[in-house]
Coordinates of C-alpha atoms (C1' of nucleotides) in Angstrom, one line a residue:
Chain A
M864 CA 88.3 302.2 245.0
R865 CA 88.3 306.0 245.7
L866 CA 85.4 306.2 242.9
F867 CA 83.5 303.5 244.7
K868 CA 84.1 305.5 248.1
E869 CA 82.5 308.8 247.0
A870 CA 79.5 306.7 244.9
N871 CA 78.9 305.7 248.6
M872 CA 78.5 308.8 249.8
I873 CA 76.7 310.2 247.5
Q874 CA 74.4 307.2 247.5
K875 CA 73.7 307.6 251.5
R876 CA 73.1 311.5 251.2
T877 CA 69.3 313.0 250.9
K878 CA 68.9 315.9 249.4
I879 CA 66.9 318.3 251.7
R880 CA 64.6 319.0 248.8
E881 CA 63.5 315.6 248.5
L882 CA 63.6 314.8 252.0
L883 CA 60.8 317.1 252.5
R884 CA 58.5 315.4 250.2
M885 CA 58.5 312.2 252.2
K886 CA 56.2 311.0 254.7
P887 CA 58.1 311.3 258.3
E888 CA 57.7 308.0 259.7
G889 CA 60.6 307.5 261.8
Q890 CA 62.7 306.5 258.8
S891 CA 66.5 306.4 259.1
L892 CA 68.4 309.1 257.0
T893 CA 71.3 310.7 256.3
V894 CA 71.6 314.8 255.4
M895 CA 74.4 317.2 254.8
G896 CA 74.8 320.7 254.5
W897 CA 75.6 324.1 255.9
V898 CA 74.3 325.6 259.2
R899 CA 71.7 328.7 258.8
T900 CA 71.0 329.3 262.6
F901 CA 71.5 327.0 265.9
R902 CA 68.7 327.8 268.2
N903 CA 68.5 327.0 271.8
N904 CA 71.7 324.7 271.8
Q905 CA 69.0 322.0 270.3
F906 CA 67.6 323.2 266.7
I907 CA 69.8 323.1 263.8
A908 CA 68.3 325.0 260.5
L909 CA 70.2 323.1 257.9
N910 CA 70.5 324.1 254.2
D911 CA 71.9 322.0 251.4
G912 CA 71.4 324.3 248.6
S913 CA 68.5 322.2 246.9
T914 CA 65.7 324.5 247.9
N915 CA 65.3 327.6 250.3
T916 CA 63.5 325.7 252.7
N917 CA 65.7 324.7 255.7
L918 CA 65.4 321.4 257.8
Q919 CA 64.7 321.3 261.4
V920 CA 67.4 318.9 262.8
V921 CA 66.8 318.1 266.5
A922 CA 69.8 317.6 268.7
P923 CA 68.2 316.3 271.9
L924 CA 69.7 317.6 275.2
G925 CA 71.9 315.9 276.9
V926 CA 72.8 313.4 273.6
F927 CA 75.9 315.3 272.3
D928 CA 79.2 316.4 273.4
E929 CA 79.3 320.2 274.3
T930 CA 82.6 320.4 272.4
L931 CA 81.0 319.3 269.3
L932 CA 77.8 321.8 270.2
K933 CA 80.2 324.5 270.4
R934 CA 81.1 323.7 266.7
I935 CA 78.0 323.7 265.3
T936 CA 77.9 327.8 264.2
T937 CA 76.5 329.5 261.4
S938 CA 77.6 328.0 257.8
A939 CA 79.8 324.9 259.7
S940 CA 78.9 322.0 257.3
L941 CA 77.5 318.8 259.2
K942 CA 76.8 315.4 258.1
I943 CA 73.8 313.9 260.0
E944 CA 72.4 310.7 260.6
G945 CA 68.7 310.7 262.4
S946 CA 65.3 309.6 261.8
L947 CA 62.7 311.6 260.3
V948 CA 59.6 312.4 262.4
P949 CA 56.4 314.9 262.6
S950 CA 57.6 317.8 264.2
S951 CA 56.2 318.7 267.7
G952 CA 57.2 322.3 266.9
K953 CA 54.9 324.7 264.9
G954 CA 57.1 326.0 262.3
Q955 CA 57.8 322.8 260.2
A956 CA 55.9 319.7 259.3
M957 CA 58.7 317.5 260.0
E958 CA 62.2 317.4 261.7
L959 CA 65.1 315.2 261.7
V960 CA 66.0 313.7 265.3
A961 CA 70.1 313.2 265.2
T962 CA 71.6 310.2 266.4
S963 CA 74.9 311.2 264.9
I964 CA 76.3 314.8 263.9
E965 CA 79.6 314.9 262.5
V966 CA 81.2 318.4 261.6
L967 CA 82.8 318.1 258.1
G968 CA 83.9 321.7 258.2
D969 CA 84.3 324.4 260.9
S970 CA 83.1 328.0 260.4
D971 CA 84.7 330.7 262.4
P972 CA 81.7 333.0 263.8
E973 CA 83.8 335.6 264.4
K974 CA 85.5 335.8 261.0
Y975 CA 82.1 334.3 258.9
P976 CA 80.7 338.0 257.3
L977 CA 76.9 336.4 256.8
Q978 CA 74.5 336.7 260.0
P979 CA 71.2 335.3 260.3
K980 CA 69.8 338.9 259.4
K981 CA 68.9 341.0 256.2
H982 CA 72.1 342.1 254.3
S983 CA 71.8 344.7 251.7
L984 CA 72.5 343.6 248.3
E985 CA 75.4 345.9 248.2
F986 CA 77.3 344.3 250.9
L987 CA 76.5 341.1 249.7
R988 CA 78.0 342.0 246.5
E989 CA 81.3 342.8 248.0
I990 CA 81.3 339.0 249.3
A991 CA 79.9 337.6 246.1
H992 CA 82.1 334.3 246.4
L993 CA 79.4 333.7 249.7
R994 CA 76.5 335.0 248.8
F995 CA 75.3 332.0 247.1
R996 CA 74.4 330.7 250.5
T997 CA 71.7 333.1 251.3
N998 CA 68.1 332.7 250.3
T999 CA 67.7 335.5 247.8
F1000 CA 71.0 334.2 245.8
G1001 CA 70.0 330.9 246.4
S1002 CA 66.7 331.2 244.8
V1003 CA 68.1 333.7 241.9
F1004 CA 70.5 331.5 240.6
R1005 CA 68.1 328.3 240.7
V1006 CA 66.1 330.4 238.7
R1007 CA 69.0 331.3 236.4
H1008 CA 69.4 327.7 236.0
S1009 CA 66.4 326.7 234.8
L1010 CA 66.2 329.3 232.6
A1011 CA 69.4 328.3 230.8
F1012 CA 68.2 324.6 230.6
A1013 CA 64.8 325.7 229.3
I1014 CA 66.3 327.9 226.4
H1015 CA 68.2 325.0 225.2
Q1016 CA 64.9 322.6 225.7
F1017 CA 63.1 325.1 223.6
F1018 CA 65.7 325.4 220.9
N1019 CA 66.3 321.2 220.8
E1020 CA 62.5 321.0 220.8
R1021 CA 62.3 322.5 217.7
G1022 CA 65.3 321.2 215.9
F1023 CA 67.5 324.1 216.3
V1024 CA 71.4 323.6 216.5
Y1025 CA 73.4 325.1 219.1
L1026 CA 76.1 326.3 217.4
H1027 CA 79.3 327.4 219.4
T1028 CA 80.5 330.9 217.9
P1029 CA 84.0 332.2 218.9
V1030 CA 84.6 333.9 222.0
I1031 CA 88.1 335.5 220.2
T1032 CA 87.4 337.1 217.1
A1033 CA 89.0 339.2 214.3
S1034 CA 86.4 340.8 213.3
D1035 CA 85.9 344.5 214.4
A1036 CA 83.3 345.2 211.5
E1037 CA 80.0 345.1 213.4
G1038 CA 80.2 348.0 216.0
A1039 CA 78.1 346.6 218.1
G1040 CA 80.0 348.3 220.9
E1041 CA 84.2 348.7 222.6
M1042 CA 86.0 345.4 222.7
F1043 CA 88.6 344.2 224.8
R1044 CA 91.7 343.4 223.1
V1045 CA 93.1 339.9 223.1
T1046 CA 97.0 339.9 223.0
T1047 CA 100.2 338.1 224.3
L1048 CA 102.3 341.2 223.3
P1049 CA 104.2 342.8 225.8
F1050 CA 102.5 345.9 226.8
D1051 CA 105.2 348.0 227.8
N1052 CA 106.9 347.4 225.0
P1053 CA 104.9 345.9 222.0
P1054 CA 106.5 345.4 218.4
R1055 CA 106.0 348.4 216.2
N1056 CA 105.7 349.3 212.5
E1057 CA 107.5 351.8 210.9
D1058 CA 104.7 354.6 211.2
G1059 CA 104.7 353.8 215.2
S1060 CA 101.8 351.8 215.4
V1061 CA 101.6 348.3 217.1
N1062 CA 102.6 345.8 214.6
F1063 CA 100.0 342.6 215.1
R1064 CA 101.4 340.6 212.6
E1065 CA 103.8 339.8 215.6
D1066 CA 100.8 338.8 218.0
F1067 CA 99.6 335.4 218.8
F1068 CA 97.1 335.1 216.0
G1069 CA 99.0 337.1 213.6
R1070 CA 96.4 339.9 213.7
A1071 CA 94.6 342.2 216.1
T1072 CA 92.0 340.1 218.1
N1073 CA 89.3 340.9 220.9
L1074 CA 86.5 339.3 222.7
T1075 CA 83.4 339.0 220.8
V1076 CA 80.6 341.4 221.1
S1077 CA 78.0 339.2 219.2
G1078 CA 77.6 335.7 217.5
Q1079 CA 75.3 337.1 215.0
L1080 CA 77.2 337.1 211.7
E1081 CA 78.9 333.6 212.8
G1082 CA 75.4 332.3 213.7
E1083 CA 74.1 333.7 210.2
L1084 CA 76.9 331.1 208.7
G1085 CA 75.1 328.5 210.7
A1086 CA 71.7 329.4 209.9
T1087 CA 72.3 329.1 205.9
A1088 CA 73.4 325.6 206.1
F1089 CA 71.8 324.1 209.3
G1090 CA 68.3 326.3 208.7
E1091 CA 68.1 327.2 212.4
I1092 CA 70.5 327.5 215.0
Y1093 CA 71.0 329.4 218.1
T1094 CA 74.0 330.4 220.4
F1095 CA 74.2 331.1 223.9
G1096 CA 77.6 332.2 225.3
P1097 CA 79.5 334.9 227.0
T1098 CA 79.6 338.4 225.3
F1099 CA 81.8 341.1 226.1
R1100 CA 81.5 345.1 225.7
A1101 CA 84.2 347.3 227.1
E1102 CA 81.7 350.1 227.5
N1103 CA 82.2 352.5 230.6
S1104 CA 78.4 351.9 231.2
N1105 CA 77.6 352.2 235.1
T1106 CA 73.9 351.0 235.5
T1107 CA 71.6 348.4 236.8
R1108 CA 71.0 346.9 233.2
H1109 CA 74.8 346.6 231.7
L1110 CA 77.6 344.2 232.4
A1111 CA 80.8 344.1 230.7
E1112 CA 80.6 340.3 230.7
F1113 CA 77.2 338.8 230.0
W1114 CA 75.4 335.8 228.2
M1115 CA 73.5 336.0 225.0
I1116 CA 71.1 334.0 223.2
E1117 CA 71.4 334.9 219.4
P1118 CA 68.9 332.5 217.3
E1119 CA 69.0 332.8 213.7
M1120 CA 66.9 331.3 211.3
A1121 CA 66.6 330.9 207.3
F1122 CA 63.5 331.1 205.7
Y1123 CA 62.0 333.1 208.2
D1124 CA 60.6 336.6 207.6
L1125 CA 60.4 339.1 210.4
E1126 CA 57.0 338.1 211.2
D1127 CA 58.0 335.0 211.9
N1128 CA 60.9 336.0 213.9
M1129 CA 58.4 337.9 216.1
N1130 CA 56.3 334.8 216.7
L1131 CA 59.4 332.8 217.7
A1132 CA 61.0 335.3 220.0
E1133 CA 57.1 336.3 221.7
S1134 CA 56.9 332.1 222.2
F1135 CA 60.3 331.8 223.2
I1136 CA 60.1 334.3 226.0
K1137 CA 56.9 332.7 227.2
Y1138 CA 58.3 329.1 226.9
I1139 CA 60.9 330.0 229.5
I1140 CA 59.0 332.0 231.7
G1141 CA 56.5 329.0 232.0
Y1142 CA 59.6 326.4 232.6
A1143 CA 60.4 328.7 235.6
M1144 CA 57.4 329.2 236.8
E1145 CA 56.6 325.3 236.6
H1146 CA 59.8 324.3 238.1
N1147 CA 60.9 326.9 240.6
R1148 CA 57.5 327.8 242.3
E1149 CA 58.8 327.9 245.8
D1150 CA 62.0 330.3 244.8
L1151 CA 59.7 332.5 242.7
E1152 CA 57.4 332.7 245.6
F1153 CA 60.2 333.8 248.0
L1154 CA 61.6 336.4 245.8
A1155 CA 58.1 337.8 244.9
Q1156 CA 57.6 337.8 249.1
R1157 CA 61.0 339.7 249.2
L1158 CA 60.2 341.9 246.4
Q1159 CA 57.0 343.1 248.2
E1160 CA 58.7 343.7 251.5
E1161 CA 61.5 345.9 249.6
E1162 CA 58.5 347.9 248.4
K1163 CA 56.8 348.9 251.5
A1164 CA 60.0 351.1 252.2
L1165 CA 58.7 353.0 249.1
P1166 CA 55.7 355.3 248.7
Q1167 CA 52.2 354.0 247.8
D1168 CA 52.2 355.4 244.1
K1169 CA 55.8 353.6 243.4
R1170 CA 55.2 350.2 244.5
S1171 CA 54.0 347.6 241.4
E1172 CA 50.5 347.0 241.2
W1173 CA 51.3 342.9 240.7
T1174 CA 53.0 340.7 242.5
L1175 CA 56.1 339.1 240.7
L1176 CA 54.0 335.8 240.1
E1177 CA 50.9 337.9 238.8
K1178 CA 53.0 339.9 236.4
L1179 CA 54.9 337.0 235.1
E1180 CA 51.2 335.1 234.7
F1181 CA 50.0 338.1 232.7
V1182 CA 53.0 337.9 230.6
L1183 CA 52.4 334.2 229.7
K1184 CA 48.8 334.5 229.1
N1185 CA 48.5 337.6 227.0
D1186 CA 49.8 338.7 223.4
F1187 CA 52.7 341.1 223.4
E1188 CA 51.3 344.3 221.6
R1189 CA 53.0 344.8 218.2
I1190 CA 53.5 348.3 216.7
T1191 CA 55.6 349.9 214.2
Y1192 CA 57.9 352.7 214.9
T1193 CA 56.1 355.1 213.2
E1194 CA 53.0 354.2 215.5
A1195 CA 54.8 354.5 218.3
I1196 CA 55.9 357.8 217.8
D1197 CA 52.5 358.8 217.1
I1198 CA 51.6 357.6 220.2
L1199 CA 54.2 359.2 221.8
L1200 CA 53.4 362.5 220.1
Q1201 CA 49.7 362.2 221.2
S1202 CA 50.5 361.3 224.6
P1203 CA 49.5 363.8 227.9
A1204 CA 53.4 363.4 228.8
Y1205 CA 54.5 364.9 225.3
K1206 CA 51.7 367.5 225.6
K1207 CA 52.7 368.6 229.3
K1208 CA 56.2 368.3 228.1
K1209 CA 57.2 365.7 230.9
F1210 CA 59.9 364.0 228.3
Q1211 CA 63.3 365.3 228.6
Y1212 CA 64.0 364.5 225.1
D1213 CA 62.4 365.6 221.8
V1214 CA 60.0 363.2 220.3
K1215 CA 59.8 363.3 216.3
W1216 CA 60.1 360.8 213.6
G1217 CA 63.5 359.3 213.3
I1218 CA 64.8 359.7 216.7
D1219 CA 66.3 357.0 218.5
M1220 CA 63.7 356.5 221.1
Q1221 CA 65.2 357.1 224.9
S1222 CA 64.7 355.2 227.9
E1223 CA 61.9 357.7 228.8
H1224 CA 60.0 356.8 225.5
E1225 CA 60.0 353.5 225.7
R1226 CA 58.8 353.4 229.4
Y1227 CA 56.1 355.2 228.9
L1228 CA 55.1 353.0 225.9
V1229 CA 55.4 349.6 227.8
E1230 CA 54.6 351.0 231.4
K1231 CA 52.1 353.6 231.1
H1232 CA 50.3 353.4 227.6
F1233 CA 50.2 349.3 226.9
R1234 CA 51.0 348.1 230.3
K1235 CA 52.5 344.8 228.9
P1236 CA 55.6 343.8 226.5
V1237 CA 55.5 345.4 223.2
I1238 CA 57.5 344.9 220.0
V1239 CA 58.3 347.9 218.1
T1240 CA 59.0 347.0 214.2
N1241 CA 60.4 348.9 211.3
Y1242 CA 62.5 351.6 212.5
P1243 CA 64.5 353.9 210.6
K1244 CA 67.5 352.7 208.7
E1245 CA 69.7 355.3 209.8
I1246 CA 69.1 354.3 213.7
K1247 CA 69.9 350.6 212.8
A1248 CA 72.7 348.0 211.7
F1249 CA 74.0 347.6 208.2
Y1250 CA 72.6 343.8 207.8
M1251 CA 68.9 344.5 208.6
R1252 CA 66.6 344.1 205.4
Q1253 CA 65.4 347.4 204.1
D1254 CA 62.0 347.8 203.5
D1255 CA 60.1 349.1 200.0
N1256 CA 59.3 352.4 201.4
G1257 CA 63.3 353.0 201.2
K1258 CA 63.1 354.5 205.0
T1259 CA 62.9 351.7 207.6
V1260 CA 64.0 348.4 208.1
A1261 CA 62.6 345.1 209.0
A1262 CA 63.9 345.4 212.6
M1263 CA 61.9 344.5 216.1
D1264 CA 62.7 345.3 219.4
I1265 CA 61.2 343.7 222.5
L1266 CA 60.6 346.1 225.4
A1267 CA 59.6 344.7 228.8
P1268 CA 58.1 346.6 231.9
G1269 CA 60.9 347.3 234.0
I1270 CA 64.2 346.8 232.0
G1271 CA 63.5 348.2 229.0
E1272 CA 65.0 346.6 225.5
I1273 CA 65.2 342.8 226.2
V1274 CA 65.6 341.4 222.5
G1275 CA 66.6 343.0 219.5
G1276 CA 66.3 341.4 216.3
S1277 CA 65.8 341.6 212.6
Q1278 CA 64.9 340.2 209.1
R1279 CA 68.5 340.0 207.4
E1280 CA 69.0 341.7 204.2
E1281 CA 69.8 338.9 202.0
R1282 CA 70.0 341.0 198.6
M1283 CA 73.8 341.1 197.7
D1284 CA 73.4 344.6 196.0
K1285 CA 71.2 346.3 198.8
L1286 CA 73.5 345.0 201.6
T1287 CA 76.6 346.0 199.9
A1288 CA 75.1 349.4 199.2
R1289 CA 74.2 350.0 202.6
M1290 CA 77.7 349.0 204.0
R1291 CA 79.5 351.2 201.4
E1292 CA 77.5 354.0 203.0
M1293 CA 78.0 353.4 206.3
H1294 CA 81.6 352.6 205.7
I1295 CA 81.7 349.1 206.6
P1296 CA 84.7 347.2 204.8
E1297 CA 83.5 344.6 202.6
E1298 CA 87.0 342.7 202.2
E1299 CA 87.0 342.0 205.7
L1300 CA 83.4 340.4 205.6
Y1301 CA 84.0 338.7 202.5
W1302 CA 83.1 335.3 204.3
Y1303 CA 79.7 337.0 205.7
L1304 CA 79.2 338.0 202.2
D1305 CA 79.7 334.6 201.0
T1306 CA 76.4 333.6 202.3
R1307 CA 74.6 336.0 200.1
R1308 CA 76.7 335.3 197.1
F1309 CA 76.3 331.0 197.3
G1310 CA 72.6 330.2 197.6
T1311 CA 71.3 333.4 199.6
V1312 CA 67.9 333.0 201.3
P1313 CA 65.6 335.4 203.6
H1314 CA 66.5 335.0 207.0
A1315 CA 65.9 336.4 210.6
G1316 CA 67.4 335.9 214.1
F1317 CA 67.4 338.0 217.3
G1318 CA 69.7 338.6 220.5
L1319 CA 68.3 338.1 223.9
G1320 CA 70.2 339.1 227.1
F1321 CA 70.2 336.7 229.3
E1322 CA 70.8 338.6 232.6
R1323 CA 68.1 341.2 231.8
M1324 CA 65.7 337.9 231.3
V1325 CA 66.8 336.6 234.7
Q1326 CA 66.1 340.1 236.0
F1327 CA 62.6 340.4 234.5
V1328 CA 62.0 336.8 235.9
T1329 CA 63.3 336.9 239.3
G1330 CA 62.4 340.8 239.7
M1331 CA 66.0 341.6 241.0
G1332 CA 66.9 345.4 240.5
N1333 CA 70.3 345.2 239.8
I1334 CA 71.9 343.3 236.9
R1335 CA 75.0 342.4 239.0
D1336 CA 73.1 340.5 241.2
V1337 CA 71.3 337.9 238.7
I1338 CA 75.0 336.6 237.5
P1339 CA 77.1 334.7 239.7
F1340 CA 80.3 336.9 239.1
P1341 CA 79.7 340.1 238.0
R1342 CA 82.0 342.0 235.6
T1343 CA 81.5 345.9 235.4
P1344 CA 83.9 348.8 235.3
K1345 CA 86.4 348.7 237.9
S1346 CA 84.9 345.3 239.2
A1347 CA 86.4 342.1 238.6
E1348 CA 87.4 340.7 242.2
F1349 CA 86.1 337.2 242.0
Chain B
rU700 C1' 82.0 359.3 230.3
rC701 C1' 78.3 363.0 232.9
rC702 C1' 74.7 364.4 236.9
rU703 C1' 73.4 363.7 241.9
rC704 C1' 73.9 361.1 246.6
rA705 C1' 76.7 358.4 250.0
rG706 C1' 81.4 356.1 252.7
rU707 C1' 81.4 356.1 261.1
rA708 C1' 82.1 349.2 264.9
rG709 C1' 81.5 342.4 261.3
rC710 C1' 76.1 344.3 259.4
rU711 C1' 72.3 348.6 259.3
rC712 C1' 72.6 353.3 260.9
rA713 C1' 72.8 358.1 264.5
rG714 C1' 76.4 362.0 265.8
rC715 C1' 73.0 369.0 265.5
rU716 C1' 75.6 375.8 263.7
rG717 C1' 83.3 372.1 264.5
rG718 C1' 84.3 372.0 271.3
rU719 C1' 85.7 366.5 276.9
rU720 C1' 87.1 359.5 276.6
rA721 C1' 82.6 358.5 269.0
rG722 C1' 77.1 356.2 270.1
rA723 C1' 72.5 352.8 269.3
rG724 C1' 70.3 348.1 267.2
rC725 C1' 71.8 343.6 265.4
rA726 C1' 75.8 340.3 264.8
rU727 C1' 80.0 337.9 267.9
rC728 C1' 82.3 336.4 272.8
rU729 C1' 80.7 334.7 278.5
rG730 C1' 76.8 333.1 281.8
rA731 C1' 71.5 331.7 282.6
rC732 C1' 67.4 329.2 280.1
rU733 C1' 66.0 325.0 277.4
rG734 C1' 60.3 323.1 271.7
rU735 C1' 63.4 327.2 269.2
rU736 C1' 61.8 329.7 264.7
rA737 C1' 66.2 335.9 262.6
rA738 C1' 64.4 332.0 270.4
rU739 C1' 64.8 334.9 275.0
rC740 C1' 67.5 337.7 279.5
rA741 C1' 72.0 339.5 281.6
rG742 C1' 77.0 341.0 280.8
rA743 C1' 81.8 342.0 277.8
rG744 C1' 84.8 342.8 273.8
rG745 C1' 84.9 345.8 269.2
rG746 C1' 86.6 352.0 265.8
rU747 C1' 93.2 354.4 261.4
rC748 C1' 85.4 357.9 261.2
rA749 C1' 87.4 355.7 252.8
rC750 C1' 92.8 358.0 251.6
rU751 C1' 95.5 362.4 251.0
rG752 C1' 96.2 367.6 252.0
rG753 C1' 94.2 372.2 253.9
rU754 C1' 91.8 375.9 257.0
rU755 C1' 91.5 376.4 262.5
rC756 C1' 93.5 377.1 269.3
rA757 C1' 90.2 372.7 268.0
rA758 C1' 87.7 368.7 262.3
rG759 C1' 83.9 362.4 262.3
rU760 C1' 81.8 367.6 261.3
rC761 C1' 84.4 372.8 257.0
rC762 C1' 87.6 373.0 252.0
rA763 C1' 90.3 370.9 247.8
rG764 C1' 91.7 366.3 245.5
rU765 C1' 91.8 360.8 245.4
rC766 C1' 89.8 356.3 245.6
rU767 C1' 85.1 353.0 246.2
rG768 C1' 80.0 352.2 246.0
rA769 C1' 74.7 353.5 244.6
rG770 C1' 70.8 355.8 241.6
rG771 C1' 69.8 358.3 237.2
rA772 C1' 71.3 359.6 231.7
rG773 C1' 74.3 358.2 227.7
rC774 C1' 76.0 353.5 225.0
rC775 C1' 73.1 349.3 224.4
rA776 C1' 71.5 343.3 225.5

RNA sequence: UCCUCAGUAGCUCAGCUGGUUAGAGCAUCUGACUGUUAAUCAGAGGGUCACUGGUUCAAGUCCAGUCUGAGGAGCCA
């Protein structure tokens, strides 16, 4: 009975996104949504989240009770029945002339924090639970949804298996970053060993556990059975990073493919990025146009030389149509050494073969020299992880990073070391305990194969596509140091 | 974690070399108007000047510490 009623309510409702595509010929429709503004005691701008475009609802003068009209305040929720007609006003093609208005939920205008005006992103971050009701965040999170959907579609079309790697892990061997401990032990008085250290054998899992910093090692287990897998889930880093590009909780996509070399890996990563951007451009045109416009207005405050030369859509279009630049680390260092910036001593950090490139170096390559996404390959082994495949020269590994304009490293990947002897030798050099990773090494023990994979930070991708400057504005509930309110 | 900047009304901000009762625009409320597009016009209410301590006859203003936020750096995705 209850189910039937709910279905009935849904069937009657027309989403504004669909309504706006109809031909207005006086048809009778029901809409439900939240009030954005109420002008002139007569015109309701109604938004239901399906699109940024508000529906203009006309409440003809004299038809509705004064006490009802008083309740039509910013963000009150309404159910409206009316007829869809061509608009006699200028700002919109059609409007709904209300025959009945029901207030589903009141919104006290003295207390509701959002106003029909511009708010700073910093302020909206403080009311993250309500910011979805703004145009900017409406667009950002519809685009985020589309990108997530496109990711699954891309891999599904190519026969990849979506592998759910664990959120709680016991492995602390990879060293991808500081970890959040997971425990049920009492923190004021944990059980102790004789030497005074905490006795994790008495903890929930019988050992020390943490939130995952990467699903890659588990991903390799999948790849060496299914051939091609991908993970897409939350990842946690307890680093005290306070930047526009870091979160303590973020989402990562990590494909892992057997029978792929570095070149295959790069090809996949490049077509993957183009695919999901193309998907958003096709399905979220309106949102992207809104975000592009928002960005342009924001940049008006900047001096001429700091403004971007392209609009957001032009930038995305360009990325779609052009090949990413591919250079080796060694070539990248040469370019930096030859650069006017280096010769004029503009770099704060020195450049020489063997360094881990700094943000300023990556920015120079991507934003000044090539002016497009760049894939840098074959880094020195000293600055990369133990599992990356060693090149024949003994100096470099088959790594690749994709650097994007504006955000820097968006993808990090490599061909993995499939040769047992080389891998364990490197682990010993880097003091990584083999015993703890016996399960990982089993992939090399039993039918090892050449394989490769990469990790892509989802929020950085959403930043790139939406043009949002701060990563805290592209995840619904950002977790950063000293901040986990909602 | 380091460096720099900031915290004054619901929001965005002004407040000079310390000196009467701390201001503006927007928002809100009341009234007017009624085809408006962040409507318009008139009026009203609204403040622990982040917190703690100090200097001083006197602190929003100066000093110290703390907290929070932003930008940059490092770490990285």
